[in-house]
Tab-separated table of C-alpha atoms in Angstrom:
chain	number	residue	atom	x	y	z
A	19	MET	CA	12.022	-28.630	-49.558
A	20	ARG	CA	10.289	-32.015	-49.177
A	21	LEU	CA	7.649	-32.398	-46.497
A	22	LEU	CA	5.781	-35.415	-45.168
A	23	VAL	CA	2.271	-34.905	-43.785
A	24	VAL	CA	0.932	-37.811	-41.695
A	25	GLU	CA	-2.727	-37.066	-40.981
A	26	ASP	CA	-5.726	-39.441	-41.042
A	27	GLU	CA	-8.386	-36.730	-41.501
A	28	ALA	CA	-8.536	-36.831	-45.300
A	29	ARG	CA	-9.955	-33.310	-45.787
A	30	LEU	CA	-7.366	-31.733	-43.503
A	31	ALA	CA	-4.538	-33.717	-45.111
A	32	ALA	CA	-5.647	-32.615	-48.587
A	33	ALA	CA	-5.964	-28.975	-47.490
A	34	LEU	CA	-2.482	-29.040	-45.975
A	35	GLN	CA	-1.051	-30.621	-49.110
A	36	ARG	CA	-2.637	-28.005	-51.378
A	37	GLY	CA	-1.613	-25.099	-49.183
A	38	LEU	CA	1.973	-26.257	-48.710
A	39	GLN	CA	2.377	-27.012	-52.413
A	40	ALA	CA	1.178	-23.488	-53.163
A	41	GLU	CA	4.019	-22.262	-50.920
A	42	GLY	CA	6.508	-24.169	-53.076
A	43	PHE	CA	6.972	-27.323	-50.988
A	44	ALA	CA	7.001	-30.862	-52.378
A	45	VAL	CA	4.495	-32.697	-50.170
A	46	ASP	CA	3.797	-36.403	-49.611
A	47	VAL	CA	0.818	-37.518	-47.534
A	48	SER	CA	0.124	-40.599	-45.432
A	49	GLY	CA	-3.010	-41.336	-43.419
A	50	ASP	CA	-1.522	-44.138	-41.325
A	51	GLY	CA	1.078	-44.161	-38.560
A	52	GLN	CA	2.904	-47.303	-39.701
A	53	ASP	CA	3.071	-46.164	-43.336
A	54	GLY	CA	4.133	-42.698	-42.220
A	55	LEU	CA	6.988	-44.195	-40.190
A	56	GLU	CA	8.228	-46.155	-43.209
A	57	MET	CA	8.050	-43.079	-45.429
A	58	ALA	CA	9.928	-40.976	-42.865
A	59	ARG	CA	12.633	-43.630	-42.618
A	60	HIS	CA	13.372	-43.701	-46.328
A	61	GLY	CA	11.998	-40.495	-47.869
A	62	GLY	CA	14.788	-38.025	-47.051
A	63	TYR	CA	12.303	-35.367	-45.874
A	64	ASP	CA	13.292	-31.899	-44.674
A	65	ALA	CA	10.446	-31.825	-42.123
A	66	MET	CA	7.387	-33.780	-41.041
A	67	ILE	CA	3.898	-32.720	-39.902
A	68	LEU	CA	2.588	-35.516	-37.700
A	69	ASP	CA	-0.849	-36.054	-36.171
A	70	VAL	CA	-1.036	-37.725	-32.756
A	71	MET	CA	-4.109	-39.953	-33.153
A	72	LEU	CA	-3.361	-42.220	-36.122
A	73	PRO	CA	-4.405	-45.725	-37.226
A	74	ARG	CA	-2.023	-48.590	-36.333
A	75	LEU	CA	0.687	-46.423	-34.754
A	76	SER	CA	0.229	-43.198	-32.785
A	77	GLY	CA	2.212	-40.074	-33.547
A	78	TYR	CA	3.932	-40.438	-30.170
A	79	ARG	CA	5.189	-43.900	-31.115
A	80	VAL	CA	6.225	-42.760	-34.604
A	81	VAL	CA	8.438	-39.940	-33.375
A	82	ARG	CA	9.814	-42.022	-30.503
A	83	GLN	CA	10.819	-44.764	-32.964
A	84	LEU	CA	12.435	-42.290	-35.362
A	85	ARG	CA	14.541	-40.794	-32.580
A	86	ALA	CA	15.507	-44.265	-31.341
A	87	GLU	CA	16.804	-44.935	-34.872
A	88	GLN	CA	18.706	-41.611	-34.810
A	89	ASN	CA	16.488	-40.104	-37.468
A	90	TRP	CA	16.453	-36.388	-36.642
A	91	VAL	CA	13.942	-35.104	-39.213
A	92	PRO	CA	12.247	-32.023	-37.664
A	93	VAL	CA	8.721	-32.917	-36.494
A	94	LEU	CA	5.776	-30.567	-35.987
A	95	MET	CA	3.098	-32.493	-34.095
A	96	LEU	CA	-0.625	-31.766	-34.569
A	97	SER	CA	-3.321	-32.805	-32.115
A	98	ALA	CA	-6.825	-32.067	-30.911
A	99	LYS	CA	-5.490	-32.928	-27.442
A	100	ASP	CA	-4.705	-29.512	-26.000
A	101	GLY	CA	-3.844	-30.325	-22.395
A	102	GLU	CA	-0.480	-29.176	-21.108
A	103	TYR	CA	0.519	-32.751	-20.280
A	104	ASP	CA	-0.420	-33.893	-23.808
A	105	GLN	CA	1.853	-31.204	-25.250
A	106	ALA	CA	4.638	-32.118	-22.835
A	107	ASP	CA	4.318	-35.798	-23.814
A	108	GLY	CA	4.695	-34.939	-27.491
A	109	LEU	CA	7.778	-32.817	-26.941
A	110	ASP	CA	9.330	-35.329	-24.542
A	111	CYS	CA	8.849	-38.083	-27.141
A	112	GLY	CA	11.096	-36.136	-29.495
A	113	ALA	CA	8.821	-33.771	-31.439
A	114	ASP	CA	10.271	-30.321	-32.093
A	115	ASP	CA	7.013	-28.377	-31.877
A	116	TYR	CA	3.350	-29.026	-31.014
A	117	LEU	CA	0.299	-27.285	-32.482
A	118	THR	CA	-3.248	-27.881	-31.248
A	119	LYS	CA	-6.297	-28.196	-33.507
A	120	PRO	CA	-7.991	-26.104	-34.713
A	121	PHE	CA	-4.949	-24.073	-35.710
A	122	SER	CA	-4.118	-21.026	-37.793
A	123	TYR	CA	-2.567	-21.975	-41.133
A	124	VAL	CA	-0.440	-18.815	-40.940
A	125	VAL	CA	0.963	-19.936	-37.571
A	126	LEU	CA	1.582	-23.467	-38.881
A	127	LEU	CA	3.596	-22.057	-41.782
A	128	ALA	CA	5.605	-19.809	-39.482
A	129	ARG	CA	6.433	-22.680	-37.136
A	130	LEU	CA	7.339	-24.906	-40.067
A	131	ARG	CA	9.703	-22.262	-41.450
A	132	ALA	CA	11.289	-21.946	-37.999
A	133	LEU	CA	11.908	-25.715	-37.901
A	134	LEU	CA	13.452	-25.642	-41.367
A	135	ARG	CA	15.775	-22.779	-40.381
A	136	ARG	CA	17.106	-24.840	-37.485
A	137	GLY	CA	17.931	-27.702	-39.837
A	138	VAL	CA	18.623	-31.328	-38.952
A	139	HIS	CA	20.896	-32.023	-35.998
A	140	GLU	CA	21.100	-34.605	-33.248
A	141	ARG	CA	18.779	-33.988	-30.313
A	142	PRO	CA	18.296	-37.341	-28.582
A	143	VAL	CA	15.478	-37.793	-26.097
A	144	VAL	CA	17.719	-40.006	-23.943
A	145	LEU	CA	21.332	-38.901	-23.404
A	146	ARG	CA	23.972	-41.640	-23.639
A	147	HIS	CA	27.685	-41.649	-22.898
A	148	GLY	CA	29.473	-44.966	-22.603
A	149	ASP	CA	27.282	-47.179	-20.429
A	150	VAL	CA	25.451	-44.243	-18.795
A	151	GLU	CA	21.925	-43.333	-19.953
A	152	LEU	CA	20.023	-40.292	-18.698
A	153	ASP	CA	16.390	-39.545	-19.536
A	154	PRO	CA	15.596	-35.885	-18.680
A	155	ALA	CA	11.829	-36.313	-19.080
A	156	GLU	CA	11.583	-39.412	-16.882
A	157	ARG	CA	14.292	-38.167	-14.473
A	158	ARG	CA	15.914	-41.579	-14.803
A	159	VAL	CA	19.576	-42.654	-14.851
A	160	VAL	CA	20.844	-46.114	-15.796
A	161	VAL	CA	24.490	-47.141	-15.363
A	162	ALA	CA	25.693	-50.424	-16.869
A	163	GLY	CA	22.094	-51.639	-17.029
A	164	GLU	CA	21.272	-50.758	-13.411
A	165	GLU	CA	19.014	-47.857	-12.424
A	166	VAL	CA	20.663	-45.302	-10.126
A	167	THR	CA	18.804	-42.853	-7.883
A	168	LEU	CA	20.085	-39.276	-7.876
A	169	THR	CA	18.919	-36.181	-6.023
A	170	ALA	CA	17.676	-33.232	-8.110
A	171	ARG	CA	21.052	-31.437	-7.856
A	172	GLU	CA	23.042	-34.569	-8.659
A	173	PHE	CA	20.801	-35.209	-11.654
A	174	ALA	CA	21.244	-31.638	-12.923
A	175	LEU	CA	25.023	-31.871	-12.601
A	176	LEU	CA	25.211	-35.181	-14.451
A	177	GLU	CA	22.812	-33.961	-17.160
A	178	TYR	CA	24.937	-30.859	-17.784
A	179	LEU	CA	28.076	-32.973	-18.143
A	180	MET	CA	26.313	-35.457	-20.428
A	181	ARG	CA	25.257	-32.652	-22.739
A	182	ARG	CA	28.980	-31.903	-23.176
A	183	PRO	CA	30.432	-35.389	-23.709
A	184	GLY	CA	34.217	-35.472	-23.735
A	185	GLU	CA	34.487	-31.769	-22.848
A	186	VAL	CA	36.253	-30.413	-19.783
A	187	VAL	CA	33.734	-28.376	-17.772
A	188	SER	CA	35.019	-25.909	-15.186
A	189	LYS	CA	33.705	-25.466	-11.635
A	190	ILE	CA	32.570	-21.930	-12.490
A	191	GLU	CA	30.575	-23.168	-15.489
A	192	LEU	CA	28.896	-25.828	-13.352
A	193	LEU	CA	28.069	-23.231	-10.684
A	194	ASP	CA	26.563	-20.948	-13.328
A	195	HIS	CA	24.386	-23.623	-14.935
A	196	VAL	CA	23.532	-26.092	-12.169
A	197	TRP	CA	23.128	-23.802	-9.151
A	198	ASP	CA	20.775	-20.854	-8.691
A	199	ALA	CA	22.598	-17.717	-9.804
A	200	ALA	CA	20.678	-15.662	-7.215
A	201	LEU	CA	22.252	-17.627	-4.379
A	202	GLU	CA	25.841	-17.384	-3.220
A	203	THR	CA	27.310	-20.858	-3.541
A	204	ALA	CA	30.871	-21.729	-2.575
A	205	PRO	CA	32.964	-23.351	-5.336
A	206	ASN	CA	33.633	-26.342	-3.079
A	207	ALA	CA	29.920	-27.222	-3.396
A	208	VAL	CA	30.792	-28.475	-6.880
A	209	GLU	CA	33.494	-30.749	-5.458
A	210	VAL	CA	31.059	-32.101	-2.888
A	211	TYR	CA	28.380	-32.953	-5.457
A	212	VAL	CA	30.890	-34.362	-7.920
A	213	GLY	CA	31.892	-36.704	-5.112
A	214	TYR	CA	28.255	-37.710	-4.556
A	215	VAL	CA	27.755	-38.418	-8.264
A	216	ARG	CA	30.998	-40.381	-8.488
A	217	ARG	CA	29.944	-42.673	-5.685
A	218	LYS	CA	26.687	-43.440	-7.496
A	219	ILE	CA	27.881	-43.841	-11.098
A	220	GLY	CA	31.465	-45.044	-10.458
A	221	ARG	CA	34.599	-42.974	-9.937
A	222	GLU	CA	36.094	-44.040	-13.256
A	223	ARG	CA	33.238	-42.371	-15.159
A	224	LEU	CA	33.813	-38.833	-13.863
A	225	GLU	CA	37.390	-37.568	-14.198
A	226	THR	CA	39.059	-34.583	-12.578
A	227	VAL	CA	41.220	-32.613	-15.000
A	228	ARG	CA	43.622	-30.860	-12.649
A	229	GLY	CA	43.385	-27.102	-12.821
A	230	ALA	CA	40.624	-27.192	-15.438
A	231	GLY	CA	37.492	-28.984	-14.194
A	232	TYR	CA	35.674	-32.252	-14.796
A	233	ARG	CA	35.011	-34.548	-17.732
A	234	LEU	CA	32.793	-37.585	-18.267
A	235	ALA	CA	34.723	-40.644	-19.373
A	236	ALA	CA	33.100	-43.266	-21.606
A	237	VAL	CA	33.112	-46.689	-19.924
A	238	GLY	CA	31.679	-49.847	-21.381
């Protein structure tokens, strides 16, 4: 397994390299955000340990750029910033896990192994289907280049459909995943909200499959 460590604290970077090599990993180290980005682009790494505060390019910008380029290398982010919003920012940028300094080396290894077990798969920060873009973190929807305002329920319905592009999703499945299971909700509530979403994103983008459910159509 090949790992990339991007950390500008030289002593910590060296300690991580020694420890990970002792565990059997092949480890490359960079102390600079821009260099780390270039190495991640071309190095074919199985995972990446990425500090937040880096020279030239922050860890946030590095992971955001990798995801924009559809590079899905698993990223464990390290930071001395331990606020809940700092952690949320890191994860929303596209990192897979976030560990605050000082940290337990045993915990770092366990989290790294968990990332490696999951493997590399697509997990875009912004969902796209045709000319529709949905950003779950920013709660933002853009259709054909124009921002569209959705209510919380409309947003949840569209997000669920966009996470299943091209699939037919039944009314019951939408009720189970978009509405509160503790509340009794009539099936026609789905029809009502599908109608609301259609009016905002365009009828041609949300198809009814008779007797089966609904499906997002790619337009543009």
